[in-house]
mmCIF file with all atom_site columns, C-alpha atoms in Angstrom:
data_model
loop_
_atom_site.group_PDB
_atom_site.id
_atom_site.type_symbol
_atom_site.label_atom_id
_atom_site.label_alt_id
_atom_site.label_comp_id
_atom_site.label_asym_id
_atom_site.label_entity_id
_atom_site.label_seq_id
_atom_site.pdbx_PDB_ins_code
_atom_site.Cartn_x
_atom_site.Cartn_y
_atom_site.Cartn_z
_atom_site.occupancy
_atom_site.B_iso_or_equiv
_atom_site.pdbx_formal_charge
_atom_site.auth_seq_id
_atom_site.auth_comp_id
_atom_site.auth_asym_id
_atom_site.auth_atom_id
_atom_site.pdbx_PDB_model_num
ATOM 1   C CA . UNK W 1 1   ? 84.960 105.067 50.950 1.00 0.00 ? 1   UNK W CA 1
ATOM 2   C CA . UNK W 1 2   ? 84.968 101.564 49.205 1.00 0.00 ? 2   UNK W CA 1
ATOM 3   C CA . UNK W 1 3   ? 88.720 101.213 50.796 1.00 0.00 ? 3   UNK W CA 1
ATOM 4   C CA . UNK W 1 4   ? 87.632 101.983 54.143 1.00 0.00 ? 4   UNK W CA 1
ATOM 5   C CA . UNK W 1 5   ? 87.645 99.991  57.497 1.00 0.00 ? 5   UNK W CA 1
ATOM 6   C CA . UNK W 1 6   ? 83.837 100.848 57.918 1.00 0.00 ? 6   UNK W CA 1
ATOM 7   C CA . UNK W 1 7   ? 82.939 99.450  54.727 1.00 0.00 ? 7   UNK W CA 1
ATOM 8   C CA . UNK W 1 8   ? 84.563 95.770  55.979 1.00 0.00 ? 8   UNK W CA 1
ATOM 9   C CA . UNK W 1 9   ? 83.141 96.245  59.248 1.00 0.00 ? 9   UNK W CA 1
ATOM 10  C CA . UNK W 1 10  ? 79.671 97.677  58.767 1.00 0.00 ? 10  UNK W CA 1
ATOM 11  C CA . UNK W 1 11  ? 79.179 94.582  55.817 1.00 0.00 ? 11  UNK W CA 1
ATOM 12  C CA . UNK W 1 12  ? 80.695 91.556  58.225 1.00 0.00 ? 12  UNK W CA 1
ATOM 13  C CA . UNK W 1 13  ? 77.872 93.596  61.226 1.00 0.00 ? 13  UNK W CA 1
ATOM 14  C CA . UNK W 1 14  ? 75.640 93.546  58.405 1.00 0.00 ? 14  UNK W CA 1
ATOM 15  C CA . UNK W 1 15  ? 76.044 89.226  57.670 1.00 0.00 ? 15  UNK W CA 1
ATOM 16  C CA . UNK W 1 16  ? 75.281 88.929  61.620 1.00 0.00 ? 16  UNK W CA 1
ATOM 17  C CA . UNK W 1 17  ? 72.018 90.111  60.857 1.00 0.00 ? 17  UNK W CA 1
ATOM 18  C CA . UNK W 1 18  ? 72.688 94.132  62.817 1.00 0.00 ? 18  UNK W CA 1
ATOM 19  C CA . UNK W 1 19  ? 70.433 96.779  62.636 1.00 0.00 ? 19  UNK W CA 1
ATOM 20  C CA . UNK W 1 20  ? 73.268 99.535  61.900 1.00 0.00 ? 20  UNK W CA 1
ATOM 21  C CA . UNK W 1 21  ? 72.582 103.244 62.719 1.00 0.00 ? 21  UNK W CA 1
ATOM 22  C CA . UNK W 1 22  ? 75.545 105.496 61.102 1.00 0.00 ? 22  UNK W CA 1
ATOM 23  C CA . UNK W 1 23  ? 76.576 108.412 61.043 1.00 0.00 ? 23  UNK W CA 1
ATOM 24  C CA . UNK W 1 24  ? 80.119 110.444 59.305 1.00 0.00 ? 24  UNK W CA 1
ATOM 25  C CA . UNK W 1 25  ? 79.928 114.213 58.944 1.00 0.00 ? 25  UNK W CA 1
ATOM 26  C CA . UNK W 1 26  ? 81.713 114.240 55.844 1.00 0.00 ? 26  UNK W CA 1
ATOM 27  C CA . UNK W 1 27  ? 80.308 111.077 54.320 1.00 0.00 ? 27  UNK W CA 1
ATOM 28  C CA . UNK W 1 28  ? 76.768 110.174 54.452 1.00 0.00 ? 28  UNK W CA 1
ATOM 29  C CA . UNK W 1 29  ? 76.139 110.659 51.022 1.00 0.00 ? 29  UNK W CA 1
ATOM 30  C CA . UNK W 1 30  ? 78.681 108.343 49.705 1.00 0.00 ? 30  UNK W CA 1
ATOM 31  C CA . UNK W 1 31  ? 77.676 105.677 52.432 1.00 0.00 ? 31  UNK W CA 1
ATOM 32  C CA . UNK W 1 32  ? 74.237 105.403 50.526 1.00 0.00 ? 32  UNK W CA 1
ATOM 33  C CA . UNK W 1 33  ? 75.614 104.624 47.630 1.00 0.00 ? 33  UNK W CA 1
ATOM 34  C CA . UNK W 1 34  ? 78.543 102.023 48.763 1.00 0.00 ? 34  UNK W CA 1
ATOM 35  C CA . UNK W 1 35  ? 75.750 100.315 51.078 1.00 0.00 ? 35  UNK W CA 1
ATOM 36  C CA . UNK W 1 36  ? 72.518 100.644 49.008 1.00 0.00 ? 36  UNK W CA 1
ATOM 37  C CA . UNK W 1 37  ? 72.526 96.260  48.468 1.00 0.00 ? 37  UNK W CA 1
ATOM 38  C CA . UNK W 1 38  ? 72.060 96.666  52.864 1.00 0.00 ? 38  UNK W CA 1
ATOM 39  C CA . UNK W 1 39  ? 70.258 99.688  52.782 1.00 0.00 ? 39  UNK W CA 1
ATOM 40  C CA . UNK W 1 40  ? 67.407 97.916  55.091 1.00 0.00 ? 40  UNK W CA 1
ATOM 41  C CA . UNK W 1 41  ? 69.477 97.466  57.769 1.00 0.00 ? 41  UNK W CA 1
ATOM 42  C CA . UNK W 1 42  ? 71.298 100.978 57.856 1.00 0.00 ? 42  UNK W CA 1
ATOM 43  C CA . UNK W 1 43  ? 69.709 104.101 59.519 1.00 0.00 ? 43  UNK W CA 1
ATOM 44  C CA . UNK W 1 44  ? 71.444 107.060 58.203 1.00 0.00 ? 44  UNK W CA 1
ATOM 45  C CA . UNK W 1 45  ? 71.088 109.288 61.703 1.00 0.00 ? 45  UNK W CA 1
ATOM 46  C CA . UNK W 1 46  ? 71.077 112.706 61.884 1.00 0.00 ? 46  UNK W CA 1
ATOM 47  C CA . UNK W 1 47  ? 74.221 113.609 64.422 1.00 0.00 ? 47  UNK W CA 1
ATOM 48  C CA . UNK W 1 48  ? 76.799 111.665 66.482 1.00 0.00 ? 48  UNK W CA 1
ATOM 49  C CA . UNK W 1 49  ? 73.908 111.704 68.996 1.00 0.00 ? 49  UNK W CA 1
ATOM 50  C CA . UNK W 1 50  ? 70.563 110.514 66.906 1.00 0.00 ? 50  UNK W CA 1
ATOM 51  C CA . UNK W 1 51  ? 73.026 107.241 66.001 1.00 0.00 ? 51  UNK W CA 1
ATOM 52  C CA . UNK W 1 52  ? 73.415 106.034 69.434 1.00 0.00 ? 52  UNK W CA 1
ATOM 53  C CA . UNK W 1 53  ? 69.734 105.784 70.697 1.00 0.00 ? 53  UNK W CA 1
ATOM 54  C CA . UNK W 1 54  ? 69.144 102.692 72.072 1.00 0.00 ? 54  UNK W CA 1
ATOM 55  C CA . UNK W 1 55  ? 71.435 101.115 71.048 1.00 0.00 ? 55  UNK W CA 1
ATOM 56  C CA . UNK W 1 56  ? 73.551 98.002  72.351 1.00 0.00 ? 56  UNK W CA 1
ATOM 57  C CA . UNK W 1 57  ? 76.668 99.165  71.028 1.00 0.00 ? 57  UNK W CA 1
ATOM 58  C CA . UNK W 1 58  ? 78.667 102.175 70.099 1.00 0.00 ? 58  UNK W CA 1
ATOM 59  C CA . UNK W 1 59  ? 81.770 101.943 67.519 1.00 0.00 ? 59  UNK W CA 1
ATOM 60  C CA . UNK W 1 60  ? 83.817 104.724 66.957 1.00 0.00 ? 60  UNK W CA 1
ATOM 61  C CA . UNK W 1 61  ? 86.001 103.867 63.442 1.00 0.00 ? 61  UNK W CA 1
ATOM 62  C CA . UNK W 1 62  ? 86.276 106.617 62.216 1.00 0.00 ? 62  UNK W CA 1
ATOM 63  C CA . UNK W 1 63  ? 88.679 110.108 64.059 1.00 0.00 ? 63  UNK W CA 1
ATOM 64  C CA . UNK W 1 64  ? 87.106 113.230 62.806 1.00 0.00 ? 64  UNK W CA 1
ATOM 65  C CA . UNK W 1 65  ? 87.223 115.683 65.993 1.00 0.00 ? 65  UNK W CA 1
ATOM 66  C CA . UNK W 1 66  ? 83.647 115.907 66.640 1.00 0.00 ? 66  UNK W CA 1
ATOM 67  C CA . UNK W 1 67  ? 84.356 112.097 68.297 1.00 0.00 ? 67  UNK W CA 1
ATOM 68  C CA . UNK W 1 68  ? 87.008 112.972 70.458 1.00 0.00 ? 68  UNK W CA 1
ATOM 69  C CA . UNK W 1 69  ? 84.700 115.617 72.778 1.00 0.00 ? 69  UNK W CA 1
ATOM 70  C CA . UNK W 1 70  ? 81.136 113.258 72.807 1.00 0.00 ? 70  UNK W CA 1
ATOM 71  C CA . UNK W 1 71  ? 79.115 114.218 75.965 1.00 0.00 ? 71  UNK W CA 1
ATOM 72  C CA . UNK W 1 72  ? 79.408 110.774 77.524 1.00 0.00 ? 72  UNK W CA 1
ATOM 73  C CA . UNK W 1 73  ? 76.885 110.789 79.782 1.00 0.00 ? 73  UNK W CA 1
ATOM 74  C CA . UNK W 1 74  ? 74.105 111.856 77.286 1.00 0.00 ? 74  UNK W CA 1
ATOM 75  C CA . UNK W 1 75  ? 75.492 109.637 75.136 1.00 0.00 ? 75  UNK W CA 1
ATOM 76  C CA . UNK W 1 76  ? 75.581 106.442 77.780 1.00 0.00 ? 76  UNK W CA 1
ATOM 77  C CA . UNK W 1 77  ? 71.854 107.781 79.373 1.00 0.00 ? 77  UNK W CA 1
ATOM 78  C CA . UNK W 1 78  ? 70.666 106.985 75.195 1.00 0.00 ? 78  UNK W CA 1
ATOM 79  C CA . UNK W 1 79  ? 72.193 103.461 74.866 1.00 0.00 ? 79  UNK W CA 1
ATOM 80  C CA . UNK W 1 80  ? 70.279 100.396 75.899 1.00 0.00 ? 80  UNK W CA 1
ATOM 81  C CA . UNK W 1 81  ? 74.205 98.995  76.715 1.00 0.00 ? 81  UNK W CA 1
ATOM 82  C CA . UNK W 1 82  ? 76.907 100.720 77.429 1.00 0.00 ? 82  UNK W CA 1
ATOM 83  C CA . UNK W 1 83  ? 79.155 98.832  74.878 1.00 0.00 ? 83  UNK W CA 1
ATOM 84  C CA . UNK W 1 84  ? 81.896 101.582 73.779 1.00 0.00 ? 84  UNK W CA 1
ATOM 85  C CA . UNK W 1 85  ? 83.918 100.030 70.585 1.00 0.00 ? 85  UNK W CA 1
ATOM 86  C CA . UNK W 1 86  ? 87.116 102.450 70.205 1.00 0.00 ? 86  UNK W CA 1
ATOM 87  C CA . UNK W 1 87  ? 88.372 101.435 67.282 1.00 0.00 ? 87  UNK W CA 1
ATOM 88  C CA . UNK W 1 88  ? 90.956 104.396 66.711 1.00 0.00 ? 88  UNK W CA 1
ATOM 89  C CA . UNK W 1 89  ? 92.038 104.520 70.299 1.00 0.00 ? 89  UNK W CA 1
ATOM 90  C CA . UNK W 1 90  ? 90.835 108.119 70.804 1.00 0.00 ? 90  UNK W CA 1
ATOM 91  C CA . UNK W 1 91  ? 89.354 108.351 74.589 1.00 0.00 ? 91  UNK W CA 1
ATOM 92  C CA . UNK W 1 92  ? 91.101 107.043 77.854 1.00 0.00 ? 92  UNK W CA 1
ATOM 93  C CA . UNK W 1 93  ? 90.159 103.728 79.258 1.00 0.00 ? 93  UNK W CA 1
ATOM 94  C CA . UNK W 1 94  ? 89.635 104.848 83.089 1.00 0.00 ? 94  UNK W CA 1
ATOM 95  C CA . UNK W 1 95  ? 87.377 108.037 81.647 1.00 0.00 ? 95  UNK W CA 1
ATOM 96  C CA . UNK W 1 96  ? 85.084 105.860 79.992 1.00 0.00 ? 96  UNK W CA 1
ATOM 97  C CA . UNK W 1 97  ? 84.872 103.000 82.660 1.00 0.00 ? 97  UNK W CA 1
ATOM 98  C CA . UNK W 1 98  ? 84.595 105.223 84.910 1.00 0.00 ? 98  UNK W CA 1
ATOM 99  C CA . UNK W 1 99  ? 81.382 106.402 83.143 1.00 0.00 ? 99  UNK W CA 1
ATOM 100 C CA . UNK W 1 100 ? 80.303 103.200 83.355 1.00 0.00 ? 100 UNK W CA 1
ATOM 101 C CA . UNK W 1 101 ? 80.959 102.158 79.449 1.00 0.00 ? 101 UNK W CA 1
ATOM 102 C CA . UNK W 1 102 ? 82.654 98.117  78.688 1.00 0.00 ? 102 UNK W CA 1
ATOM 103 C CA . UNK W 1 103 ? 85.084 99.925  77.013 1.00 0.00 ? 103 UNK W CA 1
ATOM 104 C CA . UNK W 1 104 ? 86.836 97.729  74.304 1.00 0.00 ? 104 UNK W CA 1
ATOM 105 C CA . UNK W 1 105 ? 89.860 99.346  72.233 1.00 0.00 ? 105 UNK W CA 1
ATOM 106 C CA . UNK W 1 106 ? 92.353 97.507  69.774 1.00 0.00 ? 106 UNK W CA 1
ATOM 107 C CA . UNK W 1 107 ? 95.728 97.506  70.372 1.00 0.00 ? 107 UNK W CA 1
ATOM 108 C CA . UNK W 1 108 ? 95.822 98.014  73.872 1.00 0.00 ? 108 UNK W CA 1
#
C-alpha cells in the first residue's frame, strides 16, 4: 500500500483540507498505519455505502469486484453531491450519467 496510487491521492486531498471517508475491503488496517499522521481527517467506514454517506464526491481508486456492482441509486441517495470519480474505468459513462451522476474518469 505504501506505493499505491491511493496513498498519493489521499495525501493530496488531505493537503487541500478534504475530510476523507474511506473504505477498502482488505487494506483498512494497513491504511490506518500508513495514514496515521493524518488520521484526524480520515473516517474509516464499515462498507462502501457508509463511505458515501453525506459526501460531495465518490472516488473509486481500487478495482475490487464488489465496487463493480454498486447499488447506484442507493449511492446517489446518500451523497450530498453526485460527483462520481471512476479512476479505474469500471463503469460506463452512459449508465452513470443516466442515473444523474456527474461522471469523471481518466484516459477517456
